[in-house]
């Protein structure tokens, strides 16, 4: 199975900060990577698909980049509603595998 | 508008079989490139993919759980049913079903879990 290593596992930031989360795949997954946001007690929500495509309705402060094995989710200016846990998910091979998550907290 | 909702028992005993139903609306599991997946999340832990069923009845399971999982679909009722046998306290988790759709560009076709149910917490305890 492809392993997805996500870092950091948690971070603290101020509103307005630029935040970067990374995900590394154990093998080449082309661009078959999605990023999901999960607020406490809620279901995950798709933010980015195909590594860099913004899902409809998602604010443009979210962006994704990368291909192959290294991927990045960037929040250009952190907003109060962005404090949540973020997960990457590879769909290139089954079994589908998630990263371990990054919890973004208020500083 | 696409919606999904998980239903089933909130408490099961160890060794029992769990049956969860995902009832959905706004899409059809007879349409090409459509699937429904199951994902779970133990309290305070990360998401884990369990299983996936497609419009053509292709099914895929997590290798670590494959021997315990079965997926079926009822397209007339817009439902997907997941059964998990021999439940253990470590299976305590929130179980989500999600709509999987293929998105296309000129150079790729990639699937995603676009819509999710609210989740159903299942506790395994005697």
CSV table of C-alpha atoms in Angstrom, one decimal:
chain,number,residue,atom,x,y,z
A,1,UNK,CA,0.0,0.0,0.0
A,2,UNK,CA,1.1,3.6,-0.7
A,3,UNK,CA,2.0,5.4,2.5
A,4,UNK,CA,1.1,9.1,2.8
A,5,UNK,CA,3.3,11.0,5.3
A,6,UNK,CA,1.8,14.3,6.2
A,7,UNK,CA,3.7,17.1,8.1
A,8,UNK,CA,3.5,18.8,10.4
A,9,UNK,CA,1.0,16.8,12.6
A,10,UNK,CA,0.0,20.1,14.1
A,11,UNK,CA,0.7,23.8,13.9
A,12,UNK,CA,-0.3,27.0,15.6
A,13,UNK,CA,-0.8,30.1,13.6
A,14,UNK,CA,-2.4,33.6,13.7
A,15,UNK,CA,-5.3,34.7,11.7
A,16,UNK,CA,-3.8,36.2,8.5
A,17,UNK,CA,-0.8,33.9,8.5
A,18,UNK,CA,0.3,31.9,5.5
A,19,UNK,CA,0.2,28.2,6.3
A,20,UNK,CA,1.8,25.3,4.4
A,21,UNK,CA,1.1,21.6,4.9
A,22,UNK,CA,2.9,18.9,3.1
A,23,UNK,CA,2.2,15.3,2.1
A,24,UNK,CA,4.7,12.9,0.8
A,25,UNK,CA,3.8,9.6,-1.0
A,26,UNK,CA,5.9,6.5,-0.7
A,27,UNK,CA,5.8,6.1,-4.5
A,28,UNK,CA,4.8,8.2,-7.6
A,29,UNK,CA,1.1,8.9,-7.5
A,30,UNK,CA,1.2,11.4,-10.5
A,31,UNK,CA,-1.3,14.1,-9.5
A,32,UNK,CA,-3.9,11.8,-7.9
A,33,UNK,CA,-4.1,13.5,-4.6
A,34,UNK,CA,-6.9,15.3,-2.8
A,35,UNK,CA,-6.9,17.6,0.3
A,36,UNK,CA,-9.8,17.5,2.8
A,37,UNK,CA,-10.7,19.8,5.6
A,38,UNK,CA,-12.4,18.4,8.7
A,39,UNK,CA,-13.8,20.7,11.3
A,40,UNK,CA,-14.5,19.2,14.8
A,41,UNK,CA,-17.5,16.9,14.9
A,42,UNK,CA,-18.1,17.3,11.1
A,43,UNK,CA,-17.5,15.2,8.0
A,44,UNK,CA,-14.5,15.9,5.8
A,45,UNK,CA,-14.9,18.4,3.0
A,46,UNK,CA,-13.0,18.2,-0.3
A,47,UNK,CA,-10.9,21.3,-0.9
A,48,UNK,CA,-8.4,20.4,-3.7
A,49,UNK,CA,-8.5,17.6,-6.2
A,50,UNK,CA,-6.0,16.4,-8.8
A,51,UNK,CA,-3.3,18.0,-6.6
A,52,UNK,CA,-4.0,21.6,-7.6
A,53,UNK,CA,-7.6,22.0,-8.8
A,54,UNK,CA,-9.8,24.0,-6.5
A,55,UNK,CA,-13.1,22.3,-5.7
A,56,UNK,CA,-16.1,24.5,-6.6
A,57,UNK,CA,-17.2,26.8,-3.8
A,58,UNK,CA,-13.9,26.6,-1.9
A,59,UNK,CA,-12.2,30.0,-1.2
A,60,UNK,CA,-9.3,30.9,-3.4
A,61,UNK,CA,-7.0,31.3,-0.4
A,62,UNK,CA,-6.6,27.5,-0.6
A,63,UNK,CA,-4.2,26.2,-3.2
A,64,UNK,CA,-2.5,22.9,-3.9
A,65,UNK,CA,0.7,22.0,-5.7
A,66,UNK,CA,3.0,19.1,-6.4
A,67,UNK,CA,3.1,15.9,-8.4
A,68,UNK,CA,4.8,12.6,-8.2
A,69,UNK,CA,5.6,12.2,-4.5
A,70,UNK,CA,5.6,15.6,-2.9
A,71,UNK,CA,2.5,17.8,-2.4
A,72,UNK,CA,1.6,21.0,-0.6
A,73,UNK,CA,-1.6,22.6,0.6
A,74,UNK,CA,-1.2,26.3,1.2
A,75,UNK,CA,-3.7,28.7,2.9
A,76,UNK,CA,-2.6,32.1,1.9
A,77,UNK,CA,-4.2,34.1,4.7
A,78,UNK,CA,-5.6,32.0,7.5
A,79,UNK,CA,-9.2,32.8,8.5
A,80,UNK,CA,-10.9,31.9,11.8
A,81,UNK,CA,-13.1,29.3,10.0
A,82,UNK,CA,-9.9,27.5,8.7
A,83,UNK,CA,-8.9,26.2,12.1
A,84,UNK,CA,-9.5,22.5,11.5
A,85,UNK,CA,-7.7,19.3,10.7
A,86,UNK,CA,-6.5,18.7,7.1
A,87,UNK,CA,-5.9,15.4,5.4
A,88,UNK,CA,-4.4,14.3,2.1
A,89,UNK,CA,-5.8,11.3,0.3
A,90,UNK,CA,-4.2,9.4,-2.6
A,91,UNK,CA,-6.4,7.7,-5.1
A,92,UNK,CA,-3.7,6.4,-7.5
A,93,UNK,CA,-3.7,2.9,-6.2
A,94,UNK,CA,-6.0,0.9,-4.0
A,95,UNK,CA,-6.1,0.7,-1.1
A,96,UNK,CA,-6.8,4.4,-0.9
A,97,UNK,CA,-4.7,5.9,1.8
A,98,UNK,CA,-5.0,9.0,3.9
A,99,UNK,CA,-2.2,11.1,5.5
A,100,UNK,CA,-2.1,11.2,9.3
A,101,UNK,CA,-3.7,14.7,9.4
A,102,UNK,CA,-2.5,18.2,10.3
A,103,UNK,CA,-4.4,20.0,13.1
A,104,UNK,CA,-4.3,23.8,12.5
A,105,UNK,CA,-4.8,25.6,15.8
A,106,UNK,CA,-5.2,29.3,16.8
A,107,UNK,CA,-2.0,30.9,18.2
B,1,UNK,CA,-28.3,18.6,-4.3
B,2,UNK,CA,-26.4,15.5,-3.3
B,3,UNK,CA,-27.0,14.1,0.2
B,4,UNK,CA,-25.9,11.0,2.0
B,5,UNK,CA,-26.8,9.6,5.4
B,6,UNK,CA,-25.5,6.7,7.4
B,7,UNK,CA,-27.8,4.6,9.6
B,8,UNK,CA,-27.4,1.6,11.8
B,9,UNK,CA,-26.8,0.6,15.4
B,10,UNK,CA,-24.9,2.9,17.7
B,11,UNK,CA,-23.7,0.1,20.0
B,12,UNK,CA,-22.7,-3.4,19.1
B,13,UNK,CA,-21.2,-6.2,21.2
B,14,UNK,CA,-17.8,-7.8,20.5
B,15,UNK,CA,-18.0,-10.6,17.9
B,16,UNK,CA,-21.3,-9.3,16.5
B,17,UNK,CA,-21.8,-8.2,12.9
B,18,UNK,CA,-22.3,-4.5,12.1
B,19,UNK,CA,-24.7,-3.5,9.4
B,20,UNK,CA,-24.6,0.1,8.2
B,21,UNK,CA,-26.8,1.6,5.5
B,22,UNK,CA,-25.9,4.6,3.4
B,23,UNK,CA,-29.0,6.2,2.0
B,24,UNK,CA,-28.4,8.8,-0.7
B,25,UNK,CA,-30.1,11.3,-3.0
B,26,UNK,CA,-29.2,13.6,-5.8
B,27,UNK,CA,-27.3,11.0,-7.8
B,28,UNK,CA,-27.7,7.4,-9.1
B,29,UNK,CA,-25.5,4.4,-8.7
B,30,UNK,CA,-26.5,3.4,-12.2
B,31,UNK,CA,-24.6,6.3,-13.7
B,32,UNK,CA,-21.2,5.7,-15.2
B,33,UNK,CA,-18.1,6.8,-13.1
B,34,UNK,CA,-20.1,7.0,-9.9
B,35,UNK,CA,-19.2,5.2,-6.7
B,36,UNK,CA,-19.9,5.1,-2.9
B,37,UNK,CA,-17.2,4.6,-0.4
B,38,UNK,CA,-17.0,4.0,3.3
B,39,UNK,CA,-14.4,5.6,5.5
B,40,UNK,CA,-14.1,5.4,9.3
B,41,UNK,CA,-12.4,7.5,12.0
B,42,UNK,CA,-11.7,6.2,15.5
B,43,UNK,CA,-12.1,8.9,18.2
B,44,UNK,CA,-9.2,11.3,18.0
B,45,UNK,CA,-7.5,9.5,15.2
B,46,UNK,CA,-7.1,9.8,11.4
B,47,UNK,CA,-9.4,8.8,8.6
B,48,UNK,CA,-9.2,5.2,7.2
B,49,UNK,CA,-10.6,4.0,3.9
B,50,UNK,CA,-12.7,0.8,4.2
B,51,UNK,CA,-14.4,0.0,1.0
B,52,UNK,CA,-15.8,1.2,-2.4
B,53,UNK,CA,-18.6,0.1,-4.7
B,54,UNK,CA,-19.1,1.4,-8.3
B,55,UNK,CA,-22.1,1.8,-10.6
B,56,UNK,CA,-21.0,-1.4,-12.4
B,57,UNK,CA,-20.9,-3.4,-9.1
B,58,UNK,CA,-17.1,-3.5,-9.0
B,59,UNK,CA,-16.1,-3.6,-5.3
B,60,UNK,CA,-12.9,-2.9,-3.5
B,61,UNK,CA,-11.9,-3.4,0.1
B,62,UNK,CA,-9.1,-2.4,2.4
B,63,UNK,CA,-6.8,-5.4,2.5
B,64,UNK,CA,-6.5,-5.3,6.3
B,65,UNK,CA,-10.3,-5.7,6.6
B,66,UNK,CA,-11.3,-7.5,3.4
B,67,UNK,CA,-12.1,-10.8,5.1
B,68,UNK,CA,-14.7,-9.0,7.4
B,69,UNK,CA,-16.3,-6.6,5.0
B,70,UNK,CA,-19.1,-6.9,2.4
B,71,UNK,CA,-20.7,-4.2,0.3
B,72,UNK,CA,-24.0,-4.4,-1.5
B,73,UNK,CA,-26.1,-1.8,-3.3
B,74,UNK,CA,-29.8,-1.4,-3.9
B,75,UNK,CA,-30.2,1.0,-6.8
B,76,UNK,CA,-33.9,1.1,-6.5
B,77,UNK,CA,-33.7,2.4,-3.0
B,78,UNK,CA,-30.6,4.4,-3.5
B,79,UNK,CA,-28.8,2.6,-0.7
B,80,UNK,CA,-25.4,1.0,-0.1
B,81,UNK,CA,-25.0,-1.5,2.8
B,82,UNK,CA,-21.8,-2.2,4.5
B,83,UNK,CA,-21.5,-5.3,6.8
B,84,UNK,CA,-18.5,-5.9,9.0
B,85,UNK,CA,-18.3,-9.2,10.9
B,86,UNK,CA,-16.6,-10.1,14.2
B,87,UNK,CA,-16.6,-6.6,15.6
B,88,UNK,CA,-14.0,-5.6,18.2
B,89,UNK,CA,-13.6,-2.6,20.5
B,90,UNK,CA,-10.9,-1.3,18.2
B,91,UNK,CA,-13.6,-0.9,15.5
B,92,UNK,CA,-15.2,1.8,17.6
B,93,UNK,CA,-15.3,4.8,15.2
B,94,UNK,CA,-17.4,7.2,13.3
B,95,UNK,CA,-18.3,5.6,10.0
B,96,UNK,CA,-18.8,7.8,7.0
B,97,UNK,CA,-20.2,7.1,3.5
B,98,UNK,CA,-19.2,9.3,0.7
B,99,UNK,CA,-20.1,9.9,-3.0
B,100,UNK,CA,-17.2,9.2,-5.3
B,101,UNK,CA,-17.1,10.9,-8.7
B,102,UNK,CA,-14.6,11.0,-11.5
B,103,UNK,CA,-13.5,14.4,-12.6
B,104,UNK,CA,-11.9,14.9,-16.0
B,105,UNK,CA,-9.5,17.2,-17.7
B,106,UNK,CA,-7.9,17.0,-21.1
B,107,UNK,CA,-5.0,15.0,-19.6
B,108,UNK,CA,-6.4,13.1,-16.6
B,109,UNK,CA,-9.4,11.4,-15.0
B,110,UNK,CA,-9.4,11.5,-11.2
B,111,UNK,CA,-11.9,10.3,-8.6
B,112,UNK,CA,-12.8,12.1,-5.5
B,113,UNK,CA,-15.0,11.8,-2.5
B,114,UNK,CA,-17.1,14.9,-3.3
B,115,UNK,CA,-19.9,14.6,-0.8
B,116,UNK,CA,-20.0,13.0,2.6
B,117,UNK,CA,-22.6,11.9,5.0
B,118,UNK,CA,-22.6,13.3,8.5
B,119,UNK,CA,-21.2,10.1,9.9
B,120,UNK,CA,-22.5,7.5,12.4
B,121,UNK,CA,-20.7,6.7,15.6
B,122,UNK,CA,-20.5,3.0,16.4
B,123,UNK,CA,-19.3,1.9,19.8
B,124,UNK,CA,-18.2,-1.7,20.3
B,125,UNK,CA,-18.6,-2.7,23.9
B,126,UNK,CA,-20.0,-5.6,25.9
